[in-house]
PDB file of C-alpha atoms in Angstrom:
ATOM      1  CA  ASN A1280      -0.258  -0.060  -0.108  1.00  0.00           C
ATOM      2  CA  GLN A1281       2.232   2.606  -1.158  1.00  0.00           C
ATOM      3  CA  ALA A1282       0.706   6.508  -1.095  1.00  0.00           C
ATOM      4  CA  ALA A1283       0.449   8.003  -4.456  1.00  0.00           C
ATOM      5  CA  ALA A1284       3.011  11.210  -5.151  1.00  0.00           C
ATOM      6  CA  PRO A1285       1.571  14.355  -5.153  1.00  0.00           C
ATOM      7  CA  SER A1286       0.975  15.036  -9.082  1.00  0.00           C
ATOM      8  CA  THR A1287       3.318  18.133 -10.334  1.00  0.00           C
ATOM      9  CA  ALA A1288       0.840  18.877 -12.883  1.00  0.00           C
ATOM     10  CA  GLY A1289      -0.584  22.209 -13.371  1.00  0.00           C
ATOM     11  CA  VAL A1290       1.558  23.501 -10.784  1.00  0.00           C
ATOM     12  CA  GLY A1291       3.582  26.217 -11.720  1.00  0.00           C
ATOM     13  CA  ALA A1292       2.917  30.234 -12.192  1.00  0.00           C
ATOM     14  CA  GLY A1293      -0.388  30.648 -11.351  1.00  0.00           C
ATOM     15  CA  ALA A1294      -1.614  27.988 -10.766  1.00  0.00           C
ATOM     16  CA  LYS A1295      -3.722  26.641  -7.211  1.00  0.00           C
ATOM     17  CA  GLN A1296      -1.923  23.771  -5.122  1.00  0.00           C
ATOM     18  CA  PRO A1297      -4.194  20.675  -4.248  1.00  0.00           C
ATOM     19  CA  GLY A1298      -6.318  20.897  -1.393  1.00  0.00           C
ATOM     20  CA  GLY A1299      -7.522  25.210  -2.162  1.00  0.00           C
ATOM     21  CA  GLY A1300      -4.227  26.053  -1.180  1.00  0.00           C
ATOM     22  CA  ALA A1301      -2.655  29.357  -1.834  1.00  0.00           C
ATOM     23  CA  ALA A1302      -1.429  30.776  -5.103  1.00  0.00           C
ATOM     24  CA  ALA A1303       2.136  29.805  -6.025  1.00  0.00           C
ATOM     25  CA  ASP A1304       2.711  33.211  -7.302  1.00  0.00           C
ATOM     26  CA  PRO A1305      -0.059  35.723  -7.143  1.00  0.00           C
ATOM     27  CA  PHE A1306       1.733  37.708  -9.798  1.00  0.00           C
ATOM     28  CA  GLY A1307       2.581  35.423 -12.381  1.00  0.00           C
ATOM     29  CA  ASP A1308       0.419  36.586 -14.728  1.00  0.00           C
ATOM     30  CA  PHE A1309       1.356  40.717 -14.393  1.00  0.00           C
ATOM     31  CA  ASP A1310       3.280  42.196 -16.652  1.00  0.00           C
ATOM     32  CA  PHE A1311       5.740  44.829 -15.015  1.00  0.00           C
ATOM     33  CA  GLU A1312       7.319  45.981 -17.505  1.00  0.00           C
ATOM     34  CA  PRO A1313       6.595  49.757 -18.333  1.00  0.00           C
ATOM     35  CA  ALA A1314       3.878  50.877 -20.651  1.00  0.00           C
ATOM     36  CA  ALA A1315       5.138  51.791 -23.968  1.00  0.00           C
ATOM     37  CA  ARG A1316       4.868  55.946 -24.517  1.00  0.00           C
ATOM     38  CA  PRO A1317       3.665  56.731 -27.774  1.00  0.00           C
ATOM     39  CA  LYS A1318       5.846  58.830 -30.112  1.00  0.00           C
ATOM     40  CA  GLY A1319       3.738  61.680 -31.326  1.00  0.00           C
ATOM     41  CA  PRO A1320       4.180  64.667 -28.097  1.00  0.00           C
ATOM     42  CA  GLU A1321       7.221  64.012 -28.284  1.00  0.00           C
ATOM     43  CA  LYS A1322       7.784  65.688 -31.522  1.00  0.00           C
ATOM     44  CA  ALA A1323       5.397  68.152 -30.757  1.00  0.00           C
ATOM     45  CA  ALA A1324       6.388  69.447 -27.736  1.00  0.00           C
ATOM     46  CA  ALA A1325      10.164  69.578 -29.935  1.00  0.00           C
ATOM     47  CA  ALA A1326       8.363  71.823 -31.868  1.00  0.00           C
ATOM     48  CA  LYS A1327       7.172  74.198 -29.719  1.00  0.00           C
ATOM     49  CA  VAL A1328      10.675  75.713 -29.179  1.00  0.00           C
ATOM     50  CA  PRO A1329       9.453  80.023 -28.166  1.00  0.00           C
ATOM     51  CA  THR A1330      10.377  82.867 -30.028  1.00  0.00           C
ATOM     52  CA  ALA A1331      12.957  85.241 -29.238  1.00  0.00           C
ATOM     53  CA  SER A1332      10.118  87.966 -28.409  1.00  0.00           C
ATOM     54  CA  GLN A1333       7.994  85.188 -26.233  1.00  0.00           C
ATOM     55  CA  ALA A1334      10.815  84.078 -24.234  1.00  0.00           C
ATOM     56  CA  LEU A1335      11.568  88.524 -23.523  1.00  0.00           C
ATOM     57  CA  SER A1336       7.605  88.075 -22.446  1.00  0.00           C
ATOM     58  CA  ARG A1337       8.373  85.601 -19.837  1.00  0.00           C
ATOM     59  CA  ARG A1338      11.112  87.269 -18.378  1.00  0.00           C
ATOM     60  CA  GLY A1339       9.681  90.228 -17.509  1.00  0.00           C
ATOM     61  CA  GLU A1340       6.747  88.307 -15.946  1.00  0.00           C
ATOM     62  CA  GLU A1341       9.056  86.686 -14.482  1.00  0.00           C
ATOM     63  CA  ARG A1342      10.794  89.697 -13.160  1.00  0.00           C
ATOM     64  CA  GLY A1343       7.303  90.694 -11.728  1.00  0.00           C
ATOM     65  CA  ALA A1344       5.716  87.791  -9.874  1.00  0.00           C
ATOM     66  CA  VAL A1345       9.719  88.221  -8.101  1.00  0.00           C
ATOM     67  CA  ALA A1346       8.517  91.691  -7.224  1.00  0.00           C
ATOM     68  CA  ALA A1347       5.760  90.501  -5.645  1.00  0.00           C
ATOM     69  CA  ALA A1348       7.066  88.248  -3.654  1.00  0.00           C
ATOM     70  CA  LEU A1349       9.850  90.172  -2.461  1.00  0.00           C
ATOM     71  CA  GLN A1350       7.604  92.612  -1.114  1.00  0.00           C
ATOM     72  CA  PRO A1351       7.167  92.712   2.563  1.00  0.00           C
ATOM     73  CA  ARG A1352       3.658  90.812   4.009  1.00  0.00           C
ATOM     74  CA  ARG A1353       1.079  93.360   5.654  1.00  0.00           C
ATOM     75  CA  THR A1354       0.453  92.764   9.268  1.00  0.00           C
ATOM     76  CA  ALA A1355      -2.049  95.669   8.807  1.00  0.00           C
ATOM     77  CA  TRP A1356      -4.528  97.957   7.043  1.00  0.00           C
ATOM     78  CA  ASP A1357      -3.115 100.349   5.313  1.00  0.00           C
ATOM     79  CA  PRO A1358      -3.963 103.420   7.867  1.00  0.00           C
ATOM     80  CA  SER A1359      -3.962 106.671   4.588  1.00  0.00           C
ATOM     81  CA  PHE A1360      -6.835 104.185   2.962  1.00  0.00           C
ATOM     82  CA  ASP A1361     -10.168 105.857   2.101  1.00  0.00           C
ATOM     83  CA  HIS A1362     -13.154 105.228   0.291  1.00  0.00           C
ATOM     84  CA  PRO A1363     -16.302 106.586   0.498  1.00  0.00           C
ATOM     85  CA  TYR A1364     -17.304 103.155  -0.753  1.00  0.00           C
ATOM     86  CA  ALA A1365     -15.321 101.540   2.038  1.00  0.00           C
ATOM     87  CA  GLY A1366     -17.022 100.326   5.619  1.00  0.00           C
ATOM     88  CA  ALA A1367     -15.428  98.331   7.849  1.00  0.00           C
ATOM     89  CA  LEU A1368     -12.556  95.997   8.018  1.00  0.00           C
ATOM     90  CA  LYS A1369     -11.427  93.723   9.579  1.00  0.00           C
ATOM     91  CA  GLY A1370      -9.534  93.397  12.069  1.00  0.00           C
ATOM     92  CA  ASN A1371      -7.588  89.432  10.534  1.00  0.00           C
ATOM     93  CA  GLY A1372      -7.340  91.641   6.941  1.00  0.00           C
ATOM     94  CA  GLN A1373      -9.897  89.014   5.803  1.00  0.00           C
ATOM     95  CA  GLY A1374     -12.387  91.159   4.518  1.00  0.00           C
ATOM     96  CA  LEU A1375     -13.653  94.564   3.901  1.00  0.00           C
ATOM     97  CA  TYR A1376     -17.419  95.757   4.142  1.00  0.00           C
ATOM     98  CA  CYS A1377     -18.855  97.474   1.198  1.00  0.00           C
ATOM     99  CA  ARG A1378     -21.877  99.976   1.599  1.00  0.00           C
ATOM    100  CA  PRO A1379     -23.781  99.992  -0.930  1.00  0.00           C
ATOM    101  CA  CYS A1380     -23.799  96.176  -1.377  1.00  0.00           C
ATOM    102  CA  GLN A1381     -24.316  95.828   2.515  1.00  0.00           C
ATOM    103  CA  ARG A1382     -21.368  92.649   2.179  1.00  0.00           C
ATOM    104  CA  TRP A1383     -18.469  91.874   2.630  1.00  0.00           C
ATOM    105  CA  ILE A1384     -15.697  91.710   0.000  1.00  0.00           C
ATOM    106  CA  ASP A1385     -13.306  89.337   0.758  1.00  0.00           C
ATOM    107  CA  THR A1386      -9.841  90.045   0.173  1.00  0.00           C
ATOM    108  CA  HIS A1387      -5.984  88.409   1.685  1.00  0.00           C
ATOM    109  CA  GLU A1388      -3.754  90.025   4.344  1.00  0.00           C
ATOM    110  CA  TYR A1389      -5.182  92.875   3.957  1.00  0.00           C
ATOM    111  CA  ASP A1390      -4.868  93.502   0.386  1.00  0.00           C
ATOM    112  CA  ILE A1391      -7.469  96.847  -0.150  1.00  0.00           C
ATOM    113  CA  ASP A1392      -6.860  95.658  -4.823  1.00  0.00           C
ATOM    114  CA  VAL A1393      -9.791  93.536  -4.796  1.00  0.00           C
ATOM    115  CA  PHE A1394     -12.210  96.244  -2.921  1.00  0.00           C
ATOM    116  CA  LEU A1395     -10.634  98.249  -5.616  1.00  0.00           C
ATOM    117  CA  LEU A1396     -11.664  95.815  -8.355  1.00  0.00           C
ATOM    118  CA  HIS A1397     -14.358  95.282  -6.944  1.00  0.00           C
ATOM    119  CA  VAL A1398     -15.715  98.674  -6.878  1.00  0.00           C
ATOM    120  CA  GLU A1399     -14.536  99.581 -10.449  1.00  0.00           C
ATOM    121  CA  ARG A1400     -16.678  96.329 -11.789  1.00  0.00           C
ATOM    122  CA  VAL A1401     -20.160  96.516  -9.526  1.00  0.00           C
ATOM    123  CA  HIS A1402     -20.339  99.949  -9.000  1.00  0.00           C
ATOM    124  CA  PRO A1403     -19.087 101.772 -11.646  1.00  0.00           C
ATOM    125  CA  LYS A1404     -20.198 105.502 -12.534  1.00  0.00           C
TER     126      LYS A1404
END
């Protein structure tokens, strides 16, 4: 009475072992290679080389961004700010009250430019 030797047929990548055990390699059918990239966008990106005038205009924009970043942050409202439509100012710099609208205009870091833009667009003379 010899015990039958277990069969090795069907044992391999992704095959279940006899007796309902776990698969030998659960990722046996997964392709780990990166997906192939289409060659079309690379050609389009190479064709979009900026001209000299575009490069100069970008340089000017960068200077403006750098200048804005170098300005000191405001910690209080401008004491000389006076506008006939301006009402109360929030102490934390997050809003200015518009009297004609009877509502708060949201601002950021004591920036009155947002309020002035609101007045220019909503209350034109």
